[in-house]
Amino acid sequence: MSNVAVVGSQWGDEGKGKIVDWLSERADVIVRFQGGHNAGHTLVIDGKVYKLSLLPSGVVRGKLSIIGNGVVVDPWALLDEIETVRDQGVDISPDTLKIAENVPLILPLHGSLDRAREDARGNEKIGTTGRGIGPAYEDKVARRAVRLCDLTDPDTLAERVDNLLSHHNALLRGLGAEEIDPGESLEALRGIGDALLPYAAPVWRDLAAAHRAGRKVLFEGAQGFMLDVDHGTYPFVTSSNTLAGQAAAGSGMGVGAVGYVLGITKAYTTRVGSGPFPTEQQNDIGNLLGERGHEFGTVTGRQRRCGWFDAVLVSQSATIGGIHGIALTKLDVLDGIPELQVCIGYHHDGTAYDYFPAGRNIQAGIEPVYETLEGWEESTQGARSWADLPAAAVKYVRRIEELIGVPVALLSTSPEREDTILVRDPFAG
C-alpha cells in the first residue's frame, strides 16, 4: 500500500475537500502540510455540509489528523473552527488532532500588515485573503516567528513578541497604519496557550510510528500548483510550496514516505483574485460555468473567475509536481454545452509556446490556442460508472488524459462523496 498526497493541479478550488474525504475513509492518518486558514475545503457527508480551513478533513471521520510544521496557524481561527465542527457533532480532542509543536503562529498583527500592504499596492493588489498568511511565512523565513512551542516559556514568548514588533511596527508606521501594542499581543498569546497547547506534539514521531506500522497516510494539500510560490503565476501566488514535494518537509516525514500523488483537477478552470488566466471567459460561458459550479470561495465568498480547461497548465503541473493520476471533478457542470474548448498551446507576439512561461509580461499577454470538442446533452450528474456517462463525455475525459499525459484515477460527478467513479485506487500505489 502507498501513502497518498493530494494536491491541486490548477489555481486551487478544484474540489479537494470531497476527494480528500473520500480517501480519508480509506486512510489511517490525514496530514495538512502547508498553507493556512486562507484555504477552504467543503465536505458534504450524508447531506451535511462541513466547511474546513485549518482542520484536516479526517477530523470529520474521527481519524488521526495532523497539522504539520509547514502550515501557519492562526490559533484563534483554529479554536473557532474546532468549536464550530464540535457543534456539528464531531468529537475533536488531542487524541484525534495533533499540531506540530514547531508550527509558526499567525498573530493579529499579520492580518493588519497583510491588509495594509494590499491597500498600499492599489491597482497592483496580489489578491490575498488578508488573513496574514504571507507575513507569517515571511517571519518564519526571517527567523522571527512565534511558534507554538514558545507559548510554554513566558520569557521566550516575550522576547519573540518584542523582536517581531520592532520589525513590523516600523513597517506599519511607514505605511501610515496603526502600530501594534506589544503588551496587548503578549497578553493575547498568553491567554490562548491553555486552550491550544494540549494539541501540541512532536508529530514527526507519530508519523514515523504510523509509517513503521504500515498505516496509510494521506497528505492534504491546500491551494493549487499555479499558486505555488516558485512555480505559479508569481507574484500572484500564495506564500508556500503547494506541490507534493512539500509534504515531507512540511510534516516531518522522510521524503520517501510520499507515495502516490493525486492531482485534483477541475473539468474546466477557475481562479480567485488577481493574476493571469489565459482561458478566462468573461462572457456567457464564464457566467454559466460560475453559476452551475457554484464558484464562490469557501473562505472568502469571493466569486471565482471561470474559463475553459487548460491542458498546457495541467500538463506542466503534472510534470513538475510528479502527479501520477488525476481526480477529475465537476464534469457535470459541462452538461448541455454544445461545444467545449480545451487549450492546447499559447501564442505571444508571434511566438508559439507549448508550456506556460515564467515571465510576468508574457503571462499577462499570452493567447490560448484551442481545440474544439463535442459536448453532450445528457446529464452526467451522479454517475458512478463509465457506463453511466454519455459517449461524448467519455471522449472528453480521454482527450484530457492524452493532452496532460496522466490518467484519470477518480472521476467526480457531484459534490456527494459516493458520486465518484473509481478507476484506480491511489492507496494501491
Short mmCIF file of C-alpha atoms in Angstrom, two decimals:
data_model
loop_
_atom_site.label_atom_id
_atom_site.label_comp_id
_atom_site.label_asym_id
_atom_site.label_seq_id
_atom_site.Cartn_x
_atom_site.Cartn_y
_atom_site.Cartn_z
CA MET A 1 0.00 0.00 0.00
CA SER A 2 1.12 3.55 -0.73
CA ASN A 3 0.79 6.81 1.16
CA VAL A 4 -1.05 9.40 -0.92
CA ALA A 5 -0.50 13.14 -1.38
CA VAL A 6 -3.48 15.12 -2.68
CA VAL A 7 -2.64 18.42 -4.38
CA GLY A 8 -4.41 20.90 -6.63
CA SER A 9 -3.24 20.93 -10.24
CA GLN A 10 -4.68 24.34 -11.19
CA TRP A 11 -5.31 27.53 -9.16
CA GLY A 12 -6.92 25.78 -6.20
CA ASP A 13 -10.66 25.30 -5.61
CA GLU A 14 -10.57 22.09 -7.67
CA GLY A 15 -12.75 20.13 -5.24
CA LYS A 16 -10.05 18.69 -2.97
CA GLY A 17 -12.42 18.57 0.01
CA LYS A 18 -14.68 15.90 -1.41
CA ILE A 19 -11.82 13.79 -2.77
CA VAL A 20 -9.82 14.02 0.45
CA ASP A 21 -12.90 13.00 2.40
CA TRP A 22 -13.46 10.09 0.01
CA LEU A 23 -9.86 8.97 0.51
CA SER A 24 -9.80 9.69 4.27
CA GLU A 25 -12.23 6.85 4.85
CA ARG A 26 -9.51 4.55 3.48
CA ALA A 27 -6.63 6.27 5.31
CA ASP A 28 -5.46 6.00 8.91
CA VAL A 29 -3.79 9.41 9.30
CA ILE A 30 -4.53 12.69 7.50
CA VAL A 31 -1.93 15.47 7.40
CA ARG A 32 -2.06 19.15 6.40
CA PHE A 33 1.43 20.17 5.30
CA GLN A 34 1.24 23.79 4.02
CA GLY A 35 -0.96 26.85 3.81
CA GLY A 36 -3.13 28.43 6.46
CA HIS A 37 -6.73 29.38 7.02
CA ASN A 38 -6.83 31.03 3.61
CA ALA A 39 -7.56 27.55 2.25
CA GLY A 40 -11.08 26.18 2.33
CA HIS A 41 -12.41 22.65 1.92
CA THR A 42 -16.10 21.88 1.75
CA LEU A 43 -17.23 18.35 2.66
CA VAL A 44 -20.75 17.03 2.08
CA ILE A 45 -21.45 13.90 4.14
CA ASP A 46 -24.95 12.43 4.24
CA GLY A 47 -26.29 15.80 3.19
CA LYS A 48 -24.47 17.63 5.98
CA VAL A 49 -22.03 20.37 4.94
CA TYR A 50 -18.73 20.89 6.77
CA LYS A 51 -16.53 23.86 5.88
CA LEU A 52 -12.94 23.44 6.99
CA SER A 53 -9.99 25.79 6.69
CA LEU A 54 -7.20 24.65 9.02
CA LEU A 55 -8.51 21.32 10.23
CA PRO A 56 -7.52 18.30 8.17
CA SER A 57 -10.54 16.68 6.55
CA GLY A 58 -10.04 13.47 8.51
CA VAL A 59 -11.35 15.01 11.74
CA VAL A 60 -14.90 14.64 10.46
CA ARG A 61 -14.39 10.87 10.31
CA GLY A 62 -12.57 10.54 13.64
CA LYS A 63 -9.22 9.75 12.02
CA LEU A 64 -5.93 10.93 13.50
CA SER A 65 -5.48 14.37 11.96
CA ILE A 66 -2.22 16.29 11.99
CA ILE A 67 -1.37 19.91 11.28
CA GLY A 68 2.24 19.82 10.18
CA ASN A 69 5.04 22.32 10.69
CA GLY A 70 4.67 23.58 7.11
CA VAL A 71 1.32 25.16 7.98
CA VAL A 72 0.97 28.62 9.52
CA VAL A 73 -1.70 28.58 12.22
CA ASP A 74 -3.96 31.36 13.41
CA PRO A 75 -4.71 29.98 16.91
CA TRP A 76 -7.93 31.95 17.34
CA ALA A 77 -9.26 30.91 13.94
CA LEU A 78 -8.33 27.29 14.68
CA LEU A 79 -10.08 27.22 18.04
CA ASP A 80 -13.19 28.82 16.50
CA GLU A 81 -13.15 26.19 13.78
CA ILE A 82 -12.82 23.39 16.33
CA GLU A 83 -15.85 24.70 18.21
CA THR A 84 -17.87 25.08 15.01
CA VAL A 85 -17.17 21.49 13.98
CA ARG A 86 -17.87 20.25 17.51
CA ASP A 87 -21.25 21.97 17.33
CA GLN A 88 -21.94 19.84 14.25
CA GLY A 89 -21.44 16.71 16.33
CA VAL A 90 -17.79 15.95 15.60
CA ASP A 91 -15.60 14.88 18.54
CA ILE A 92 -12.23 16.65 18.47
CA SER A 93 -9.63 16.07 21.17
CA PRO A 94 -5.83 15.84 21.49
CA ASP A 95 -6.26 12.14 20.71
CA THR A 96 -7.68 12.88 17.25
CA LEU A 97 -5.98 16.22 16.46
CA LYS A 98 -2.27 16.94 16.85
CA ILE A 99 -0.40 20.11 15.90
CA ALA A 100 3.34 20.24 15.26
CA GLU A 101 4.92 21.91 18.26
CA ASN A 102 7.19 23.93 15.94
CA VAL A 103 4.35 25.32 13.80
CA PRO A 104 4.55 29.12 13.26
CA LEU A 105 1.62 31.18 14.54
CA ILE A 106 -0.34 33.87 12.74
CA LEU A 107 -0.94 36.81 15.04
CA PRO A 108 -3.50 39.62 14.63
CA LEU A 109 -0.64 41.90 13.56
CA HIS A 110 -0.06 39.70 10.49
CA GLY A 111 -3.58 40.31 9.25
CA SER A 112 -3.23 44.05 9.87
CA LEU A 113 0.03 44.12 7.94
CA ASP A 114 -1.39 41.98 5.12
CA ARG A 115 -4.35 44.31 4.60
CA ALA A 116 -2.24 47.47 4.91
CA ARG A 117 0.17 46.27 2.25
CA GLU A 118 -2.65 45.27 -0.10
CA ASP A 119 -4.19 48.72 0.29
CA ALA A 120 -0.82 50.33 -0.44
CA ARG A 121 -0.48 48.35 -3.70
CA GLY A 122 -3.54 50.00 -5.21
CA ASN A 123 -4.16 48.52 -8.67
CA GLU A 124 -1.27 46.09 -8.19
CA LYS A 125 -3.01 44.06 -5.49
CA ILE A 126 -1.93 40.43 -5.19
CA GLY A 127 -5.45 39.39 -4.23
CA THR A 128 -4.62 37.91 -0.82
CA THR A 129 -7.34 36.95 1.63
CA GLY A 130 -5.95 39.48 4.12
CA ARG A 131 -5.61 36.80 6.80
CA GLY A 132 -1.89 37.30 7.42
CA ILE A 133 -0.61 34.10 5.80
CA GLY A 134 2.10 35.81 3.72
CA PRO A 135 3.53 37.94 6.55
CA ALA A 136 3.55 34.89 8.84
CA TYR A 137 5.59 32.89 6.33
CA GLU A 138 7.93 35.84 5.91
CA ASP A 139 8.52 35.89 9.67
CA LYS A 140 9.22 32.16 9.63
CA VAL A 141 11.89 32.53 6.94
CA ALA A 142 13.31 35.63 8.63
CA ARG A 143 13.65 33.64 11.90
CA ARG A 144 11.48 35.92 13.98
CA ALA A 145 8.24 33.87 14.09
CA VAL A 146 6.37 33.00 17.26
CA ARG A 147 5.94 29.22 17.27
CA LEU A 148 3.50 27.07 19.18
CA CYS A 149 6.23 25.73 21.48
CA ASP A 150 7.08 29.31 22.53
CA LEU A 151 3.77 29.50 24.41
CA THR A 152 5.25 27.17 27.04
CA ASP A 153 8.01 29.63 28.00
CA PRO A 154 6.96 33.16 29.13
CA ASP A 155 10.46 34.63 28.76
CA THR A 156 10.97 33.26 25.25
CA LEU A 157 7.49 34.40 24.25
CA ALA A 158 8.11 37.98 25.45
CA GLU A 159 11.42 38.07 23.59
CA ARG A 160 9.78 36.78 20.40
CA VAL A 161 7.00 39.36 20.52
CA ASP A 162 9.39 42.25 21.12
CA ASN A 163 11.61 41.15 18.24
CA LEU A 164 8.60 40.72 15.97
CA LEU A 165 7.09 44.11 16.68
CA SER A 166 10.36 46.01 16.42
CA HIS A 167 10.29 44.96 12.78
CA HIS A 168 6.59 45.18 11.96
CA ASN A 169 5.76 48.42 13.75
CA ALA A 170 8.40 50.20 11.71
CA LEU A 171 6.77 48.91 8.55
CA LEU A 172 3.25 49.77 9.71
CA ARG A 173 4.46 53.25 10.60
CA GLY A 174 5.87 53.65 7.11
CA LEU A 175 2.53 52.60 5.61
CA GLY A 176 0.65 55.07 7.75
CA ALA A 177 -1.14 52.25 9.57
CA GLU A 178 -1.78 51.88 13.30
CA GLU A 179 1.08 50.31 15.24
CA ILE A 180 0.65 47.21 17.41
CA ASP A 181 0.96 47.34 21.18
CA PRO A 182 3.46 44.67 22.38
CA GLY A 183 1.69 44.24 25.70
CA GLU A 184 -1.65 43.50 24.07
CA SER A 185 -0.09 40.96 21.70
CA LEU A 186 1.72 39.23 24.55
CA GLU A 187 -1.41 39.09 26.70
CA ALA A 188 -3.46 37.63 23.83
CA LEU A 189 -0.89 34.89 23.26
CA ARG A 190 -0.66 34.04 26.94
CA GLY A 191 -4.43 33.72 27.04
CA ILE A 192 -4.56 31.27 24.15
CA GLY A 193 -1.89 28.87 25.41
CA ASP A 194 -4.05 26.78 27.75
CA ALA A 195 -6.56 26.03 25.01
CA LEU A 196 -4.05 25.30 22.26
CA LEU A 197 -1.08 23.59 23.91
CA PRO A 198 -2.87 20.28 24.67
CA TYR A 199 -2.83 19.64 20.90
CA ALA A 200 0.92 20.34 20.55
CA ALA A 201 3.11 17.33 19.83
CA PRO A 202 6.31 16.20 18.09
CA VAL A 203 4.15 14.98 15.21
CA TRP A 204 7.13 13.69 13.24
CA ARG A 205 7.35 10.88 15.80
CA ASP A 206 3.67 10.00 15.40
CA LEU A 207 4.10 9.92 11.62
CA ALA A 208 7.26 7.82 11.84
CA ALA A 209 5.44 5.33 14.07
CA ALA A 210 2.48 5.21 11.69
CA HIS A 211 4.82 4.59 8.77
CA ARG A 212 6.64 1.77 10.57
CA ALA A 213 3.32 0.16 11.42
CA GLY A 214 2.23 0.23 7.79
CA ARG A 215 -0.62 2.67 8.41
CA LYS A 216 -1.88 4.61 5.40
CA VAL A 217 -1.10 8.34 5.49
CA LEU A 218 -2.99 10.90 3.42
CA PHE A 219 -1.23 14.24 2.85
CA GLU A 220 -3.73 17.00 2.23
CA GLY A 221 -2.53 19.97 0.21
CA ALA A 222 -4.09 23.42 0.00
CA GLN A 223 -4.41 25.87 -2.91
CA GLY A 224 -3.01 24.58 -6.23
CA PHE A 225 0.04 24.28 -8.46
CA MET A 226 -0.39 27.66 -10.16
CA LEU A 227 -0.36 29.34 -6.74
CA ASP A 228 2.96 27.73 -5.76
CA VAL A 229 5.44 30.41 -4.65
CA ASP A 230 8.12 29.01 -7.01
CA HIS A 231 6.20 27.55 -9.94
CA GLY A 232 2.98 29.56 -10.00
CA THR A 233 1.96 32.87 -11.59
CA TYR A 234 4.38 34.88 -9.46
CA PRO A 235 3.78 37.31 -7.74
CA PHE A 236 0.09 36.38 -7.82
CA VAL A 237 0.70 33.29 -5.71
CA THR A 238 0.43 32.06 -2.15
CA SER A 239 3.43 32.13 0.20
CA SER A 240 4.19 28.42 0.38
CA ASN A 241 5.06 25.49 -1.86
CA THR A 242 1.84 23.74 -2.83
CA LEU A 243 3.41 20.72 -4.56
CA ALA A 244 3.55 17.20 -3.15
CA GLY A 245 7.29 17.62 -2.65
CA GLN A 246 6.44 19.88 0.29
CA ALA A 247 4.54 17.08 2.06
CA ALA A 248 7.71 15.59 3.53
CA ALA A 249 9.31 18.84 4.71
CA GLY A 250 6.00 20.27 5.89
CA SER A 251 5.13 17.27 8.04
CA GLY A 252 8.46 15.90 9.25
CA MET A 253 8.25 12.61 7.37
CA GLY A 254 11.14 11.33 5.29
CA VAL A 255 10.99 12.23 1.61
CA GLY A 256 10.45 8.60 0.62
CA ALA A 257 7.24 8.46 2.63
CA VAL A 258 5.22 10.24 -0.06
CA GLY A 259 3.99 7.63 -2.49
CA TYR A 260 1.18 8.21 -4.96
CA VAL A 261 0.50 11.84 -5.95
CA LEU A 262 -3.11 12.58 -6.89
CA GLY A 263 -3.73 15.87 -8.67
CA ILE A 264 -7.23 17.23 -8.17
CA THR A 265 -8.28 18.73 -11.49
CA LYS A 266 -11.46 20.59 -12.40
CA ALA A 267 -13.02 19.77 -15.80
CA TYR A 268 -12.77 23.49 -16.58
CA THR A 269 -10.58 26.18 -14.98
CA THR A 270 -11.14 28.75 -12.22
CA ARG A 271 -9.08 31.12 -10.14
CA VAL A 272 -9.72 33.64 -7.37
CA GLY A 273 -8.06 37.01 -7.12
CA SER A 274 -5.67 38.84 -9.41
CA GLY A 275 -3.22 37.45 -11.94
CA PRO A 276 -3.05 35.97 -15.44
CA PHE A 277 -5.67 33.48 -16.60
CA PRO A 278 -5.27 32.63 -20.31
CA THR A 279 -8.52 30.70 -20.80
CA GLU A 280 -10.76 33.03 -18.75
CA GLN A 281 -14.19 33.59 -20.30
CA GLN A 282 -15.62 36.96 -19.39
CA ASN A 283 -18.83 36.18 -21.21
CA ASP A 284 -21.93 33.97 -21.07
CA ILE A 285 -19.83 30.79 -20.91
CA GLY A 286 -17.87 32.10 -17.94
CA ASN A 287 -21.10 33.12 -16.21
CA LEU A 288 -22.68 29.73 -16.94
CA LEU A 289 -19.72 27.82 -15.50
CA GLY A 290 -19.73 30.02 -12.41
CA GLU A 291 -23.46 29.63 -11.79
CA ARG A 292 -23.60 25.88 -12.39
CA GLY A 293 -20.40 25.21 -10.49
CA HIS A 294 -21.37 27.46 -7.55
CA GLU A 295 -17.99 29.10 -7.92
CA PHE A 296 -17.62 31.07 -4.75
CA GLY A 297 -14.67 30.70 -2.34
CA THR A 298 -15.28 28.61 0.80
CA VAL A 299 -13.25 31.02 2.94
CA THR A 300 -13.79 34.42 1.34
CA GLY A 301 -17.06 34.04 -0.54
CA ARG A 302 -15.38 35.76 -3.49
CA GLN A 303 -16.68 34.87 -6.94
CA ARG A 304 -14.21 32.78 -8.92
CA ARG A 305 -13.14 33.65 -12.43
CA CYS A 306 -14.08 30.86 -14.84
CA GLY A 307 -12.76 29.59 -18.17
CA TRP A 308 -12.08 26.60 -20.38
CA PHE A 309 -9.86 23.68 -19.41
CA ASP A 310 -6.16 24.48 -19.89
CA ALA A 311 -4.33 21.28 -20.75
CA VAL A 312 -0.98 23.07 -21.01
CA LEU A 313 -1.10 24.23 -17.41
CA VAL A 314 -2.23 20.87 -16.06
CA SER A 315 0.43 19.04 -18.07
CA GLN A 316 3.07 21.37 -16.61
CA SER A 317 1.60 20.82 -13.15
CA ALA A 318 1.75 17.05 -13.59
CA THR A 319 5.37 17.12 -14.78
CA ILE A 320 6.78 19.45 -12.12
CA GLY A 321 4.54 18.14 -9.35
CA GLY A 322 5.19 14.45 -10.01
CA ILE A 323 1.47 13.70 -10.37
CA HIS A 324 0.70 10.04 -11.01
CA GLY A 325 -3.02 10.36 -11.64
CA ILE A 326 -5.75 12.98 -11.51
CA ALA A 327 -9.16 13.18 -9.88
CA LEU A 328 -11.30 14.98 -12.44
CA THR A 329 -14.07 16.96 -10.74
CA LYS A 330 -17.21 18.86 -11.77
CA LEU A 331 -17.64 17.10 -15.10
CA ASP A 332 -21.40 17.57 -14.67
CA VAL A 333 -21.02 21.37 -14.88
CA LEU A 334 -20.28 20.93 -18.60
CA ASP A 335 -23.56 19.10 -19.30
CA GLY A 336 -25.57 20.61 -22.13
CA ILE A 337 -22.83 22.84 -23.60
CA PRO A 338 -22.78 22.03 -27.36
CA GLU A 339 -19.08 22.66 -27.94
CA LEU A 340 -16.22 22.58 -25.45
CA GLN A 341 -12.87 24.29 -25.83
CA VAL A 342 -9.60 22.92 -24.46
CA CYS A 343 -6.39 24.95 -24.50
CA ILE A 344 -3.57 23.02 -26.18
CA GLY A 345 -0.94 25.78 -26.59
CA TYR A 346 -0.25 29.51 -26.50
CA HIS A 347 0.85 32.38 -28.72
CA HIS A 348 2.54 35.62 -27.70
CA ASP A 349 3.93 38.23 -30.11
CA GLY A 350 4.25 35.67 -32.90
CA THR A 351 5.94 33.02 -30.73
CA ALA A 352 4.28 29.68 -30.02
CA TYR A 353 4.60 28.12 -26.57
CA ASP A 354 3.83 24.56 -25.51
CA TYR A 355 4.34 25.50 -21.85
CA PHE A 356 3.40 28.42 -19.59
CA PRO A 357 6.40 30.80 -19.48
CA ALA A 358 7.54 32.35 -16.20
CA GLY A 359 7.83 35.96 -17.39
CA ARG A 360 5.11 38.16 -15.97
CA ASN A 361 4.63 40.27 -19.12
CA ILE A 362 4.34 37.18 -21.31
CA GLN A 363 1.89 35.58 -18.91
CA ALA A 364 -0.27 38.71 -18.93
CA GLY A 365 -0.47 38.86 -22.74
CA ILE A 366 -0.44 35.23 -23.77
CA GLU A 367 -3.23 33.97 -26.04
CA PRO A 368 -4.59 30.41 -25.84
CA VAL A 369 -4.81 28.03 -28.79
CA TYR A 370 -7.96 25.95 -28.56
CA GLU A 371 -9.10 22.55 -29.71
CA THR A 372 -12.86 22.15 -30.06
CA LEU A 373 -14.51 19.02 -28.65
CA GLU A 374 -18.08 17.83 -28.96
CA GLY A 375 -20.28 18.44 -25.93
CA TRP A 376 -23.15 16.28 -24.67
CA GLU A 377 -26.81 16.88 -23.91
CA GLU A 378 -27.29 14.06 -21.40
CA SER A 379 -26.73 14.53 -17.66
CA THR A 380 -23.58 13.18 -16.03
CA GLN A 381 -24.59 14.28 -12.54
CA GLY A 382 -24.41 11.45 -10.05
CA ALA A 383 -22.83 8.96 -12.48
CA ARG A 384 -20.99 6.17 -10.66
CA SER A 385 -19.64 4.12 -13.57
CA TRP A 386 -18.28 4.70 -17.06
CA ALA A 387 -21.43 3.10 -18.46
CA ASP A 388 -23.48 5.94 -16.95
CA LEU A 389 -21.59 8.56 -18.96
CA PRO A 390 -22.51 9.83 -22.43
CA ALA A 391 -20.05 8.78 -25.15
CA ALA A 392 -19.03 12.41 -25.78
CA ALA A 393 -18.25 12.86 -22.07
CA VAL A 394 -16.02 9.80 -22.12
CA LYS A 395 -14.24 11.18 -25.21
CA TYR A 396 -13.71 14.48 -23.40
CA VAL A 397 -12.11 12.72 -20.43
CA ARG A 398 -9.93 10.54 -22.66
CA ARG A 399 -8.72 13.54 -24.64
CA ILE A 400 -7.75 15.34 -21.42
CA GLU A 401 -5.74 12.27 -20.39
CA GLU A 402 -3.90 12.34 -23.73
CA LEU A 403 -3.13 16.04 -23.56
CA ILE A 404 -1.83 16.11 -19.98
CA GLY A 405 -0.06 12.75 -20.14
CA VAL A 406 -1.62 11.50 -16.90
CA PRO A 407 -4.51 9.05 -16.43
CA VAL A 408 -7.73 9.74 -14.58
CA ALA A 409 -7.77 7.81 -11.29
CA LEU A 410 -11.05 9.21 -9.96
CA LEU A 411 -13.94 10.95 -11.66
CA SER A 412 -16.32 13.09 -9.59
CA THR A 413 -19.83 13.82 -10.88
CA SER A 414 -21.41 15.72 -7.97
CA PRO A 415 -20.50 17.12 -4.52
CA GLU A 416 -21.76 13.90 -2.88
CA ARG A 417 -18.93 11.61 -1.84
CA GLU A 418 -20.40 8.45 -3.36
CA ASP A 419 -20.91 10.04 -6.78
CA THR A 420 -17.39 9.05 -7.74
CA ILE A 421 -16.10 6.70 -10.42
CA LEU A 422 -13.02 4.84 -9.18
CA VAL A 423 -10.61 3.96 -11.95
CA ARG A 424 -7.53 3.32 -9.80
CA ASP A 425 -7.22 3.24 -6.02
CA PRO A 426 -4.41 5.70 -5.14
CA PHE A 427 -3.63 3.75 -1.96
CA ALA A 428 -2.81 0.71 -4.10
CA GLY A 429 0.21 2.62 -5.39
#
